[in-house]
Each structure stands twice: as structure tokens, then as C-alpha cells.
Coordinates of C-alpha atoms in Angstrom, one line a residue:
M18 CA -3.6 11.3 -8.0
P19 CA -1.9 9.7 -4.8
R20 CA 1.6 8.6 -5.7
V21 CA 3.5 5.6 -2.8
T22 CA 6.3 6.7 -1.6
C23 CA 8.7 4.7 1.0
S24 CA 12.0 4.9 2.6
R25 CA 15.7 3.4 1.0
R26 CA 14.7 1.1 4.7
V27 CA 11.8 -0.3 3.3
Q28 CA 11.4 -3.4 3.6
D29 CA 11.5 -6.2 0.4
R30 CA 8.1 -7.4 0.2
R31 CA 7.1 -3.8 0.3
A32 CA 10.0 -2.2 -2.0
A33 CA 7.3 -2.6 -5.3
W34 CA 5.4 -0.4 -4.2
H35 CA 7.5 2.8 -4.1
D36 CA 5.9 4.9 -6.5
V37 CA 3.2 3.1 -8.0
T38 CA 0.3 6.0 -8.9
L39 CA -3.6 5.0 -9.1
P40 CA -6.2 7.2 -9.1
I41 CA -8.3 7.8 -5.2
D42 CA -10.8 6.2 -6.4
H43 CA -8.9 2.3 -7.7
P44 CA -9.4 -0.4 -5.4
W45 CA -6.0 -1.1 -4.7
W46 CA -5.9 1.8 -1.8
K47 CA -8.8 0.2 -0.3
T48 CA -5.8 -2.8 1.1
H49 CA -2.6 -0.8 0.1
Y50 CA -2.9 2.5 2.3
P51 CA 0.2 2.7 4.4
V52 CA 1.0 2.4 7.5
N53 CA 0.7 -1.0 6.7
A54 CA 2.6 -3.0 8.5
W55 CA 4.9 -1.9 12.6
R56 CA 7.6 0.3 11.3
C57 CA 6.6 0.8 8.2
R58 CA 8.4 4.3 6.9
C59 CA 5.9 3.9 3.4
G60 CA 3.4 7.4 3.3
V61 CA 0.9 8.5 0.7
V62 CA 1.4 12.2 -2.1
A63 CA -0.4 13.7 -4.0
L64 CA 0.6 14.4 -7.7
T65 CA -1.9 17.2 -9.8
Q66 CA -2.7 15.2 -13.3
R67 CA 0.0 17.7 -14.9
E68 CA 3.2 16.1 -12.1
Y69 CA 1.6 12.4 -13.6
D70 CA 1.8 13.3 -17.2
R71 CA 4.5 14.7 -16.5
R72 CA 7.3 12.2 -14.4
Q73 CA 8.9 9.5 -15.2
G74 CA 9.5 6.1 -14.3
L75 CA 6.1 5.7 -12.3
K76 CA 3.9 2.7 -11.8
K77 CA 0.4 3.1 -13.4
E78 CA -1.2 -0.4 -12.4
A79 CA -1.5 -1.8 -9.5
P80 CA 0.9 -4.7 -8.7
V81 CA -0.5 -7.9 -8.8
E82 CA 0.3 -9.6 -5.4
P83 CA -0.9 -12.6 -3.4
L84 CA -2.7 -13.2 -0.7
V85 CA -1.0 -15.4 1.8
D86 CA -1.8 -16.9 5.3
W87 CA -1.8 -16.0 8.7
T88 CA -2.6 -18.5 11.3
N89 CA -3.4 -16.8 14.8
P90 CA -0.2 -18.4 16.8
K91 CA -3.3 -18.1 20.0
T92 CA -6.6 -19.4 18.2
G93 CA -5.0 -21.2 15.3
E94 CA -7.5 -19.7 13.0
V95 CA -5.9 -18.5 9.1
H96 CA -7.0 -15.3 7.8
K97 CA -6.5 -14.4 4.2
V98 CA -3.6 -11.3 4.1
P99 CA -2.5 -9.7 0.9
Y100 CA 1.1 -10.5 0.6
G101 CA 3.8 -6.8 2.5
I102 CA 0.2 -6.5 4.9
D103 CA 0.6 -7.3 8.3
L104 CA -3.0 -8.7 10.1
G105 CA -4.4 -5.4 10.8
F106 CA -3.4 -2.8 8.7
A107 CA -5.0 -4.3 5.0
Y108 CA -7.1 -1.3 4.8
N109 CA -7.9 2.2 4.4
V110 CA -7.5 5.0 6.8
G111 CA -9.4 7.3 5.1
E112 CA -11.8 5.7 4.3
A113 CA -12.8 3.7 8.1
H114 CA -13.0 6.7 9.6
Q115 CA -15.7 8.2 7.5
Q116 CA -18.6 4.9 8.2

């Protein structure tokens, strides 16, 4: 079971992700698998089912985050990106590599 870990120096917009622990096939991982921005210090560690069941304080629901507008300064084109994720980072690298 993957769990997000963030450094103490994490940006406020991603602090809500610390200790989010969801099944590997949860849709949240498609856009929120770290690294999600320049200087992102978040990572993922695997927990066994036993660790998951015993560990206190895990966030077992995906945070609800809005999509926000990002305007490309060169083209003026507006993109919708999940809050807390820089443009170009909203994908799971492991899944992209498999395609």
C-alpha cells in the first residue's frame, strides 16, 4: 500500500498529502504520484497490509482538491491542473513508462 511522505520543508499546498495511504490502483495516484513540482520533496514508501492496519494517523481517503487554471505565459493558453501540482507533473511516471 503506497504512502506519501513529505519533508518538513514541504510546500503548504502539498502538506495535506503527507501520510495519504491509498491502494496502488486508486485513481488519485494517476495525477498525484510524487514528484509533482520543481523542488518537490515528497516521496512514496510501501506499507504492508499489516503495517497499514496497525499504523495510526494515516489518511485513508484522497484529499479533495480543486482544479485550478494555469496560463501559459508564452501562448496564453489556459490549462486545468490539480491544485498543488505544477504543470507537466500531473502524471504517474511509472504508468507513463509502461505505455
